[in-house]
mmCIF file of C-alpha atoms and ligand atoms in Angstrom:
data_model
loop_
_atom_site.group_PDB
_atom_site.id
_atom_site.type_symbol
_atom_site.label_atom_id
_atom_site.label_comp_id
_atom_site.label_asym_id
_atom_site.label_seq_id
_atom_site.Cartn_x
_atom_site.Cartn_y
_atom_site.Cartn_z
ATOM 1 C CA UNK A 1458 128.692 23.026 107.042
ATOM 2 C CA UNK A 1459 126.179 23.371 109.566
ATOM 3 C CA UNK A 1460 123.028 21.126 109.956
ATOM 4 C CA UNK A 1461 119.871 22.956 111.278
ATOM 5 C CA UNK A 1462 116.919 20.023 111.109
ATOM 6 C CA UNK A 1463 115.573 19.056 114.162
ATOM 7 C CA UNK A 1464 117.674 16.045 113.882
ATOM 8 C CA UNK A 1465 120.498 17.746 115.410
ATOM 9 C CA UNK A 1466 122.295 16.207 118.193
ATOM 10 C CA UNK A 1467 122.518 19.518 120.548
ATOM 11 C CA UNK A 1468 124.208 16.907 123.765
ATOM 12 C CA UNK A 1469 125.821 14.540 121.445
ATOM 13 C CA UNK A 1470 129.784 15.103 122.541
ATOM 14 C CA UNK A 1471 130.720 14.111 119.145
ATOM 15 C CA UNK A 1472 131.393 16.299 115.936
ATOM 16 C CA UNK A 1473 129.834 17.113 113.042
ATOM 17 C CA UNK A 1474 130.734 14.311 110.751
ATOM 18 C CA UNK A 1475 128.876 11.700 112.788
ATOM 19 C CA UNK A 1476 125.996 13.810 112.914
ATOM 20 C CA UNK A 1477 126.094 14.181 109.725
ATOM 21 C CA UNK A 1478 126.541 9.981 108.919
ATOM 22 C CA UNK A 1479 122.964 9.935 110.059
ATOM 23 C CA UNK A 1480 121.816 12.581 108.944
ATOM 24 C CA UNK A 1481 122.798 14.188 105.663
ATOM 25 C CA UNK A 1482 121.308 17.372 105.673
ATOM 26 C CA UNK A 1483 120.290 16.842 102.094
ATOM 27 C CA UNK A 1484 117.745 14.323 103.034
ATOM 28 C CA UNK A 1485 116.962 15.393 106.157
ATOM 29 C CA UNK A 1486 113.018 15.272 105.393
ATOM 30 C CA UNK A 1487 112.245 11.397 107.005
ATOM 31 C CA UNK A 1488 108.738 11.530 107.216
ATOM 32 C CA UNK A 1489 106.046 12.046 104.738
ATOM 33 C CA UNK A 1490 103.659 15.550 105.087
ATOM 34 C CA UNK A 1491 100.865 12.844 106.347
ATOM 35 C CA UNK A 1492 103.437 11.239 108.661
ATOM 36 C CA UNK A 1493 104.173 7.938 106.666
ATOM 37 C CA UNK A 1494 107.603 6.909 107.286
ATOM 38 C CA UNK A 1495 110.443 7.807 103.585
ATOM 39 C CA UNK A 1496 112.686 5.579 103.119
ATOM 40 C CA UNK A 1497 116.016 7.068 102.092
ATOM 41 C CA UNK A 1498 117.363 4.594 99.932
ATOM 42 C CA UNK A 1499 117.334 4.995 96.612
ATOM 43 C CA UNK A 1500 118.022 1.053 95.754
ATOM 44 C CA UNK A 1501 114.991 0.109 97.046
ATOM 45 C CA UNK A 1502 112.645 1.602 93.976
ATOM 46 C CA UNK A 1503 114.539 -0.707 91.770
ATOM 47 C CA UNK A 1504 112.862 -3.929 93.826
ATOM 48 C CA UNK A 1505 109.952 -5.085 92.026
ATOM 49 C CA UNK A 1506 108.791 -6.837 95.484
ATOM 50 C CA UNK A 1507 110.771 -6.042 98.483
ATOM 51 C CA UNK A 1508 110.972 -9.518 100.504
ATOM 52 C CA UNK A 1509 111.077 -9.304 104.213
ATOM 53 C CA UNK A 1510 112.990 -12.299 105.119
ATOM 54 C CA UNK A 1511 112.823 -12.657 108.544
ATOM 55 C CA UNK A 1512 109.090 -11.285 109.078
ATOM 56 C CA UNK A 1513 107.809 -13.708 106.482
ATOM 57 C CA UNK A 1514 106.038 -10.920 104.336
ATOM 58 C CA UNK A 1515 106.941 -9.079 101.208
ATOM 59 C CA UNK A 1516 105.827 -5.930 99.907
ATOM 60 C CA UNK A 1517 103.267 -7.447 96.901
ATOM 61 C CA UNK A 1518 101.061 -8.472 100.032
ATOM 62 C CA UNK A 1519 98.310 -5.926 101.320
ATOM 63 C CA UNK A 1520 100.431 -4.912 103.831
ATOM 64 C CA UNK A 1521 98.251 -1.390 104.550
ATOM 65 C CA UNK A 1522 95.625 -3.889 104.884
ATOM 66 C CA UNK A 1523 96.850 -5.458 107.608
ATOM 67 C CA UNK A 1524 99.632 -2.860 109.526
ATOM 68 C CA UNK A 1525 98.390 0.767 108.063
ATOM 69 C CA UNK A 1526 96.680 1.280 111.356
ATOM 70 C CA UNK A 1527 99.771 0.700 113.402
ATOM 71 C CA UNK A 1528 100.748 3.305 115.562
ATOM 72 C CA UNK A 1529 102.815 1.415 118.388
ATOM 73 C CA UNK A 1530 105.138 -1.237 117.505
ATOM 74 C CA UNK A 1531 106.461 -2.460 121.174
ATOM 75 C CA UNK A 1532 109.477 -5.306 120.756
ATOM 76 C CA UNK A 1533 111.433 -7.077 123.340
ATOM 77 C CA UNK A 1534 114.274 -9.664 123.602
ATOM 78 C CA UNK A 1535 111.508 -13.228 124.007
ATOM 79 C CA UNK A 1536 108.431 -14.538 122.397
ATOM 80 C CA UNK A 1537 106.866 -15.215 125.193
ATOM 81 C CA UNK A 1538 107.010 -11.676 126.814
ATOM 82 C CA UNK A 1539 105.847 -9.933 123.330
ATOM 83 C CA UNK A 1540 102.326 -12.619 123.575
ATOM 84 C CA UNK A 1541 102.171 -11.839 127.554
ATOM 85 C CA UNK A 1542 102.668 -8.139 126.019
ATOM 86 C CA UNK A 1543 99.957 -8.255 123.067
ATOM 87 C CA UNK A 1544 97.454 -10.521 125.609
ATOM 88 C CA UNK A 1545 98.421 -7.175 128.357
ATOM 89 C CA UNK A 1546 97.143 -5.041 125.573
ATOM 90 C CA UNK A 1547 93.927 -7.271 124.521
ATOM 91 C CA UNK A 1548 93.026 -6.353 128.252
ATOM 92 C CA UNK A 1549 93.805 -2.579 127.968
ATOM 93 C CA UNK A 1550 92.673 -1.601 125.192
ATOM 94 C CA UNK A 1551 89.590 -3.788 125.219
ATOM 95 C CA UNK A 1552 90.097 -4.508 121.550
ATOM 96 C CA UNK A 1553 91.771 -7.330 119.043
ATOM 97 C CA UNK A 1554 90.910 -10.893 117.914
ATOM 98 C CA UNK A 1555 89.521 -13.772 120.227
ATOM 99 C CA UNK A 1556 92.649 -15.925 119.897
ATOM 100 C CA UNK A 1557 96.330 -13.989 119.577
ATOM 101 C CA UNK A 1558 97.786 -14.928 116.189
ATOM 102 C CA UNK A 1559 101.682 -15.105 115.574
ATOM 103 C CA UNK A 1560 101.511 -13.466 112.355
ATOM 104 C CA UNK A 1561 105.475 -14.084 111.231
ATOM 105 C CA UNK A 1562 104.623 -17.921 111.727
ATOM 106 C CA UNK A 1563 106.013 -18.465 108.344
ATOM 107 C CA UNK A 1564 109.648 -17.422 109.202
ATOM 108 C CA UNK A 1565 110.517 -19.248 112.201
ATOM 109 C CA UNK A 1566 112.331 -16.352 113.340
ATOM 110 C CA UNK A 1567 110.887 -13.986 115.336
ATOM 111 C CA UNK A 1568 107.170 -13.345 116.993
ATOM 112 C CA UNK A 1569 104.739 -11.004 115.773
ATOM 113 C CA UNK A 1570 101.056 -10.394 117.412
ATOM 114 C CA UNK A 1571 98.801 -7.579 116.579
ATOM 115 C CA UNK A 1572 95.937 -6.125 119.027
ATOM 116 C CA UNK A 1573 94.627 -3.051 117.429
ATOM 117 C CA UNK A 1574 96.890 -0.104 116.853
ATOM 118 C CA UNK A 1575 99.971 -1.956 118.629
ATOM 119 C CA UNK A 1576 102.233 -4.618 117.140
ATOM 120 C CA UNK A 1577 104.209 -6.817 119.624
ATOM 121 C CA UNK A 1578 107.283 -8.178 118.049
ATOM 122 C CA UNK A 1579 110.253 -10.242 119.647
ATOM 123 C CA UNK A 1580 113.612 -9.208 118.850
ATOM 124 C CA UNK A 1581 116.339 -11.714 120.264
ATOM 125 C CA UNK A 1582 119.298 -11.328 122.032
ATOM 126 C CA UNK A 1583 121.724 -8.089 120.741
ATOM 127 C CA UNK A 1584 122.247 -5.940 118.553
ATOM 128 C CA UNK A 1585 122.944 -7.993 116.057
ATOM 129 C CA UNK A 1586 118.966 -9.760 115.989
ATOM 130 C CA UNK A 1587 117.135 -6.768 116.937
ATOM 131 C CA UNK A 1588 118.250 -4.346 113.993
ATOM 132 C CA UNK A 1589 117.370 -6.567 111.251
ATOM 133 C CA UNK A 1590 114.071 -6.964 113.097
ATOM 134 C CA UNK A 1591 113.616 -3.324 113.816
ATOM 135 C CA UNK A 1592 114.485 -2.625 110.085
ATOM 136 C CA UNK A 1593 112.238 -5.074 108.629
ATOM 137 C CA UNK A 1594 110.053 -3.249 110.713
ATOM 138 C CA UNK A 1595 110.476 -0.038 109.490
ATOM 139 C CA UNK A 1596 110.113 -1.021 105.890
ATOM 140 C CA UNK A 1597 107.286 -3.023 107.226
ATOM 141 C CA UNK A 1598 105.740 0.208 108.759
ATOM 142 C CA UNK A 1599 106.639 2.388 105.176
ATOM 143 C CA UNK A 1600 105.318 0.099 102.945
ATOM 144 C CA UNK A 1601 102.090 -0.476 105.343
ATOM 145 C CA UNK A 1602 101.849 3.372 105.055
ATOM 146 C CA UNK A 1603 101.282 3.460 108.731
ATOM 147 C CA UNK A 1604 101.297 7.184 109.968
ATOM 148 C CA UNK A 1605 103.221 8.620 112.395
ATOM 149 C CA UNK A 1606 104.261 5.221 114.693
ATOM 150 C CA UNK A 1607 105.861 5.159 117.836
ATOM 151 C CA UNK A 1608 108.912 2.154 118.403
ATOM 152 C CA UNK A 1609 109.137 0.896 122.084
ATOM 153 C CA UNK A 1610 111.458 -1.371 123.446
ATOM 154 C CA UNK A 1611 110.282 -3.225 126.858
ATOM 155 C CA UNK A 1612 112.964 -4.864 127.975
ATOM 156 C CA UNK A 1613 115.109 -6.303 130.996
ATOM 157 C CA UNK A 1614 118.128 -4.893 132.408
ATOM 158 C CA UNK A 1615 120.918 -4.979 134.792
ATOM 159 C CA UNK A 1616 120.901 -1.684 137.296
ATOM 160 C CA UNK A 1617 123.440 0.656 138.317
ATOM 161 C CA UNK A 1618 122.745 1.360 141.929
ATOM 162 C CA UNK A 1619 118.809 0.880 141.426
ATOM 163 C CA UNK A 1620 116.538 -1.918 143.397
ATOM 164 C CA UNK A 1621 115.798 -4.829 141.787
ATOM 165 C CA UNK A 1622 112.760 -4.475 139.569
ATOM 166 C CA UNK A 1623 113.455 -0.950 139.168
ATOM 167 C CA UNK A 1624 112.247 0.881 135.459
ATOM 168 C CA UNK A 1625 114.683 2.207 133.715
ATOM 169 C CA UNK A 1626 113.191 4.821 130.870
ATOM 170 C CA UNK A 1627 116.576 5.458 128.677
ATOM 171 C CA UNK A 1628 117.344 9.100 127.645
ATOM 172 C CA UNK A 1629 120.374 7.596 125.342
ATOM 173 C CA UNK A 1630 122.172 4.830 124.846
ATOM 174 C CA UNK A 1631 126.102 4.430 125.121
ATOM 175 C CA UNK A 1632 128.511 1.785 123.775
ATOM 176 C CA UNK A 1633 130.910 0.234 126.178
ATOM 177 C CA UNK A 1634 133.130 2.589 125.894
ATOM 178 C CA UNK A 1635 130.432 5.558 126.989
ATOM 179 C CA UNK A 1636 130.092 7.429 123.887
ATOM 180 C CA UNK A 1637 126.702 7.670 123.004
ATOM 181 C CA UNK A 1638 126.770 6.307 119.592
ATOM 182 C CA UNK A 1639 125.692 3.086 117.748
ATOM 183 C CA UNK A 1640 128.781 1.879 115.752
ATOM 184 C CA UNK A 1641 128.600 0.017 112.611
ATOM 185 C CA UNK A 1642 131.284 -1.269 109.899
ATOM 186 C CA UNK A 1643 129.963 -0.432 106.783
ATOM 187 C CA UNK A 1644 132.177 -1.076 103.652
ATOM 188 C CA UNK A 1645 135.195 -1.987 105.939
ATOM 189 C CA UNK A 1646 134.507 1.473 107.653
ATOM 190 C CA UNK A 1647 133.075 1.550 111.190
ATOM 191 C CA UNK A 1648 130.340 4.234 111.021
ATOM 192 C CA UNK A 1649 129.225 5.970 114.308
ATOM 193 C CA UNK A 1650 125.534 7.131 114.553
ATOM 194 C CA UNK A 1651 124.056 9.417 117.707
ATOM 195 C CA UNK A 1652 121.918 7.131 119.707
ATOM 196 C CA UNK A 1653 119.811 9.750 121.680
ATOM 197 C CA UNK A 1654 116.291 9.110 122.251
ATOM 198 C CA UNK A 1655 113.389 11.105 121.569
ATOM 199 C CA UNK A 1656 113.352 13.037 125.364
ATOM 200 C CA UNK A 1657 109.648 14.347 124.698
ATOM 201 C CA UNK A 1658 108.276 10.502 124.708
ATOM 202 C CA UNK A 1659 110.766 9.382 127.344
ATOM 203 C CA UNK A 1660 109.480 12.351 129.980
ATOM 204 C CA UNK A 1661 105.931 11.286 128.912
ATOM 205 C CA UNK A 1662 106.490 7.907 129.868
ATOM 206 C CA UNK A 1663 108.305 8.471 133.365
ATOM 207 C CA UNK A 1664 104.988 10.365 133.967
ATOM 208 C CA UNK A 1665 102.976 6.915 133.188
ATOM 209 C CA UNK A 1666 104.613 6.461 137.210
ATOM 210 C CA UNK A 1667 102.094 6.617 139.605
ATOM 211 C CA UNK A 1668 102.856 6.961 143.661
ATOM 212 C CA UNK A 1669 101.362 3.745 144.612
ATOM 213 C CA UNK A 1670 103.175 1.291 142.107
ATOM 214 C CA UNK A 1671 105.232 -0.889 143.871
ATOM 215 C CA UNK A 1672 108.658 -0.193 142.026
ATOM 216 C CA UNK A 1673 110.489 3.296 140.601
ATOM 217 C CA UNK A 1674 110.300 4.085 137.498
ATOM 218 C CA UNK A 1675 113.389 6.037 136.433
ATOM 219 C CA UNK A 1676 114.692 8.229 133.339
ATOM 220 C CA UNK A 1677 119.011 7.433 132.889
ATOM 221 C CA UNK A 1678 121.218 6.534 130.683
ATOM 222 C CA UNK A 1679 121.150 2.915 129.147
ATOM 223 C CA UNK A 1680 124.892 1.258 128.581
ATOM 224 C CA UNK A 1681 124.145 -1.343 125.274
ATOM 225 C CA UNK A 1682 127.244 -4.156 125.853
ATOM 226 C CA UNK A 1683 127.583 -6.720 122.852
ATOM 227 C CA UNK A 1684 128.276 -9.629 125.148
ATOM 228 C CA UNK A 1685 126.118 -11.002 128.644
ATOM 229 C CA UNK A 1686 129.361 -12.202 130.195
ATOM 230 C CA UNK A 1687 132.947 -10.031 129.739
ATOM 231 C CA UNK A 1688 131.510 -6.993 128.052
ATOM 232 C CA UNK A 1689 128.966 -6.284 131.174
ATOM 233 C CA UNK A 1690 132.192 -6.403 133.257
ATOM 234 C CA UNK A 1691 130.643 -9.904 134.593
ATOM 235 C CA UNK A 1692 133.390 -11.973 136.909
ATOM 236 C CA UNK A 1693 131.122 -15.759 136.396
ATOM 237 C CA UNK A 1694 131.459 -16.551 132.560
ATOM 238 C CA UNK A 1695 133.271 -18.939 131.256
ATOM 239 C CA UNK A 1696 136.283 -16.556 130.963
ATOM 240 C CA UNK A 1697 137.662 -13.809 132.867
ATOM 241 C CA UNK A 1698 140.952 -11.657 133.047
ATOM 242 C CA UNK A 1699 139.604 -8.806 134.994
ATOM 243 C CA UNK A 1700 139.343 -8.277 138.680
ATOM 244 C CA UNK A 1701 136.777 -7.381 141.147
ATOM 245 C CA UNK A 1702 138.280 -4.069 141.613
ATOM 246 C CA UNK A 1703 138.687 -3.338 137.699
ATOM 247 C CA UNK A 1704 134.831 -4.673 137.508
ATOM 248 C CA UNK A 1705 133.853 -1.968 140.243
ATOM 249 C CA UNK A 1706 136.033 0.723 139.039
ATOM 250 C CA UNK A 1707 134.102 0.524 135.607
ATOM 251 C CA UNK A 1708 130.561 0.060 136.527
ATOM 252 C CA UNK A 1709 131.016 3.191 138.991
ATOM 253 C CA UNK A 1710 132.679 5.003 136.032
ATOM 254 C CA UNK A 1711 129.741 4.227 134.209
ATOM 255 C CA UNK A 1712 127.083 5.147 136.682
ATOM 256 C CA UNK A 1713 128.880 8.412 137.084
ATOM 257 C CA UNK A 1714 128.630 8.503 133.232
ATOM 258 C CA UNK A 1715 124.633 8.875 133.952
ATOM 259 C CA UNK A 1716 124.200 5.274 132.726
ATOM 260 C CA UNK A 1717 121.557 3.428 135.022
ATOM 261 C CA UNK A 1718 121.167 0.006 133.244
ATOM 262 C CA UNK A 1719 122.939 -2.477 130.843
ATOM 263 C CA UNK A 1720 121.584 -4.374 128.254
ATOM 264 C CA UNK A 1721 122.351 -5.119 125.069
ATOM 265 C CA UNK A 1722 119.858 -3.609 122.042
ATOM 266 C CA UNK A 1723 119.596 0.502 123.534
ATOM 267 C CA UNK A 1724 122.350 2.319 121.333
ATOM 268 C CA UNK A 1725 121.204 0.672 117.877
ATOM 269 C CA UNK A 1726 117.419 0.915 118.592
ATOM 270 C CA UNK A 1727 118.353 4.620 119.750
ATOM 271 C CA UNK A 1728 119.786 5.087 116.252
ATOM 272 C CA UNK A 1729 118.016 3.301 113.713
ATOM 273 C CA UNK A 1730 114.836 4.860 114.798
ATOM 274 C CA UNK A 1731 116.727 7.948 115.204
ATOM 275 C CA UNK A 1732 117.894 7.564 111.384
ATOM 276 C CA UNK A 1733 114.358 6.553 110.263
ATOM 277 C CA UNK A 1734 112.799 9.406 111.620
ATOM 278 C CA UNK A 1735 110.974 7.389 113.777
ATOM 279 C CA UNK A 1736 110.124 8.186 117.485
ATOM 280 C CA UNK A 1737 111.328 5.559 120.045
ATOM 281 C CA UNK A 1738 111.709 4.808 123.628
ATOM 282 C CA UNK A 1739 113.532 2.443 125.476
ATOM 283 C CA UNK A 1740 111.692 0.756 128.459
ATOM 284 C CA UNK A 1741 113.641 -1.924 130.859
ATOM 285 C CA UNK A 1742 113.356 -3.251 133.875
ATOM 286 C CA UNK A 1743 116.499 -4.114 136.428
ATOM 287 C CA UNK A 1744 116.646 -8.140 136.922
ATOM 288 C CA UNK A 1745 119.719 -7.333 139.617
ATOM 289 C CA UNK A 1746 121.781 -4.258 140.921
ATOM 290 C CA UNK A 1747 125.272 -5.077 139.007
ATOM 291 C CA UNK A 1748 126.634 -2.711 141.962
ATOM 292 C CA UNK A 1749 126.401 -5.664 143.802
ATOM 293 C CA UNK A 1750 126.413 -8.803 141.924
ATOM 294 C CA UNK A 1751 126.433 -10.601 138.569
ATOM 295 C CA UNK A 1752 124.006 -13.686 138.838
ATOM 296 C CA UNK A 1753 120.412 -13.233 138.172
ATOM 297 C CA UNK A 1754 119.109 -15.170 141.312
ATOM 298 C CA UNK A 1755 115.207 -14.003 141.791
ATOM 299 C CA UNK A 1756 112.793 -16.685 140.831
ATOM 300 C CA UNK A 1757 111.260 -16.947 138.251
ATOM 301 C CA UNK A 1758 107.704 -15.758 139.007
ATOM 302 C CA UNK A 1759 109.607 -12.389 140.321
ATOM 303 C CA UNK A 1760 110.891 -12.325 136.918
ATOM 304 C CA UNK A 1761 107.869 -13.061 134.935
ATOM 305 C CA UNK A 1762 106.352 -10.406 137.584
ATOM 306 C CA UNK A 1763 108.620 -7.761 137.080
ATOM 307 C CA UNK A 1764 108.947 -7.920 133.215
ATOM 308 C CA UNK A 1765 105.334 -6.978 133.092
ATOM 309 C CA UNK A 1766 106.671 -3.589 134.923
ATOM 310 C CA UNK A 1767 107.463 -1.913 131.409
ATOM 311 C CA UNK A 1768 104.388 -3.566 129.730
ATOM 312 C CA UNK A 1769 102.133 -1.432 132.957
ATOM 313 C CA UNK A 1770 104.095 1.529 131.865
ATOM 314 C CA UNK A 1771 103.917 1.154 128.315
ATOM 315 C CA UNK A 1772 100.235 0.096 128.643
ATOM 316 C CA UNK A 1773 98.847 2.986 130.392
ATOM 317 C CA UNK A 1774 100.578 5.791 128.113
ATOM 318 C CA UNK A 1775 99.160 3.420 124.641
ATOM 319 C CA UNK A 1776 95.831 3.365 126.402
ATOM 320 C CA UNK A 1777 95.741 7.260 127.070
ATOM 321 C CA UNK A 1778 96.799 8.152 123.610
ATOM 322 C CA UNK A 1779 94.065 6.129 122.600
ATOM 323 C CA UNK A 1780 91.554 7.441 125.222
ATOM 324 C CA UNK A 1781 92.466 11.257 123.536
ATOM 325 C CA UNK A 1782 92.465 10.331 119.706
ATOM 326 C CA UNK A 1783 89.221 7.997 119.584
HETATM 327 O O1 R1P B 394 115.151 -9.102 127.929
HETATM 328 P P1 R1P B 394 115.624 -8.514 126.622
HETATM 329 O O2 R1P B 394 114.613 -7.662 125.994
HETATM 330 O O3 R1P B 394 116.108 -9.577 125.684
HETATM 331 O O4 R1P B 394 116.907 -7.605 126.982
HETATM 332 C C1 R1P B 394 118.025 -8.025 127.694
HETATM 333 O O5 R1P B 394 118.133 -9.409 127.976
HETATM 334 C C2 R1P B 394 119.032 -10.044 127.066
HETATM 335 C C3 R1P B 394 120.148 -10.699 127.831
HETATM 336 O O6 R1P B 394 119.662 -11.579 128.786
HETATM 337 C C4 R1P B 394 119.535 -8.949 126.134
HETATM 338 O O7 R1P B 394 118.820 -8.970 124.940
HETATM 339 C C5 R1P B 394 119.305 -7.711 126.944
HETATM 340 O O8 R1P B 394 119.211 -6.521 126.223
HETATM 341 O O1 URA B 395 122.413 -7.918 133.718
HETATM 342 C C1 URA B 395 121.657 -8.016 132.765
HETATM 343 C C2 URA B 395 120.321 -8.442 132.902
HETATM 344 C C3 URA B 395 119.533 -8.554 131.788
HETATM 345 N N1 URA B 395 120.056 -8.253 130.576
HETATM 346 C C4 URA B 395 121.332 -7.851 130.425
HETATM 347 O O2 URA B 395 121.787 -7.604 129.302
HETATM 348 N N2 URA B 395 122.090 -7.734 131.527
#
């Protein structure tokens, strides 16, 4: 059987059948004909109120009240960077309320602020914390009715062979073992789902570069590890059975691989969105080049300086969509 949406992984080295785990050409259709995001589960219609645990809202709440305006939802490993984010925004856009409001106050969990069209939201470290965020989010998003949003992650990185405070846009995202898929047990049964972002948005944001910023800003591959230490091929955690050589013989074989940055969220973010129907970018900056070391040692005001990189990136392509649909 052939699959002919537009969902089709053309580069995806894989075959059909884990195409076909995320897509299903049956229920290919994942938006709405006015954009609105479908949900394709079947179990949820059953729910008399769909509870979003970790957000703190449920789906009884006037929740196109408050998010069916939302057309960015940017997210990113801290709480602090997604207020510096929402307050970056407030600036921008010259919009949102006086005093920035965690709206998921009631969970504990995670951070939530809202200027305008754009929703800043923390994830966490991993895979793990992110995806139930970023699916909260998209039920968030369906049952806000919000048309047509746009999921960016601005995050930080280690680079492959890039300055320090380089950008890394990510064109996929590959597990540590370089296939470009995000990999998931389900029922005992570890599911594999393309995690290929949407190459229109990423090109669009590369462009967001101008000549005189003060750092690259790059379009590569993004390798997602599930662990800071070991799985990034690190020699200073707490344990270590690899050498310097094996370290360097991977990382290389990874950077000729096309990957330009580790962290630890891009192949699930690449896929869930993927899944949802939902466009999505990956935006990180490099903290160190892992070519050439594993501790992060800049200070931290060059940290705080360069996570804002994304957030300038991010920033000026949200402010010219807004510019050309006011
Ligand atoms: O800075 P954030 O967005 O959290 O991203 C990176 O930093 C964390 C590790 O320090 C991981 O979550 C990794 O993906
Ligand atoms: O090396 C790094 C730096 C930031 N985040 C990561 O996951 N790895």
């Amino acid at each position: 059987m052939k699959c002919d949406c537009d969902y089709i992984v053309k580069d995806f080295s894989g075959k059909f059948e884990e195409h076909y785990d995320s897509c299903s050409t049956k229920g290919c259709v994942k938006t709405a004909p006015d954009g609105t995001l479908l949900l394709r589960n079947p179990h949820l219609s059953s729910l008399q109120t769909d509870v979003l645990y970790h957000l703190g809202f449920d789906s009884s709440q006037d929740l196109p009240g408050m998010f069916g305006d939302v057309k960015f939802v940017c997210m990113g490993g801290t709480k602090q960077r997604m207020r510096d984010f929402a307050e970056h925004m407030r600036q921008v856009l010259q919009t949102g309320p006086n005093q920035l409001v965690n709206l998921t106050k009631r969970s504990h969990r995670y951070a939530m602020y809202k200027v305008g069209p754009v929703l800043a939201v923390s994830h966490g470290i991993g895979i793990p914390s992110m995806s139930i965020l970023l699916q909260e989010v998209l039920k968030l998003l369906h049952y806000a009715r919000a048309p047509r949003p746009l999921v960016v992650r601005i995050g930080t990185s280690g680079g492959l062979g890039l300055p320090p405070g380089a950008v890394v846009v990510s064109s996929w995202g590959a597990n540590a073992s370089g296939e470009r898929v995000y990999e998931l047990p389900i029922l005992g049964v570890v599911r594999k789902f393309p995690s290929l972002f949407d190459t229109r948005v990423s090109q669009e944001l590369v462009s967001m570069a101008r000549e005189e910023d003060p750092f690259p800003t790059t379009l590569g591959g993004t390798m997602a590890a599930d662990d800071f230490y070991r799985g990034q091929a690190r020699l200073d955690g707490p344990f270590c059975d690899h050498s310097e050589q094996d370290k360097m013989a991977y990382l290389q074989q990874l950077r000729h691989q096309g990957v330009r940055n580790i962290e630890m969220e891009a192949t699930a973010f690449a896929a869930l969105t993927r899944e949802a129907g939902v466009r999505a970018a990956d935006v990180c900056v490099t903290f160190l080049d892992r070519l050439l070391g594993d501790q992060v040692t800049a200070s931290k005001e060059t940290l705080t300086a360069w996570q804002k990189r994304p957030m300038i990136i991010v920033g000026r392509y949200i402010s010219q969509y807004c510019k050309q649909n006011q």
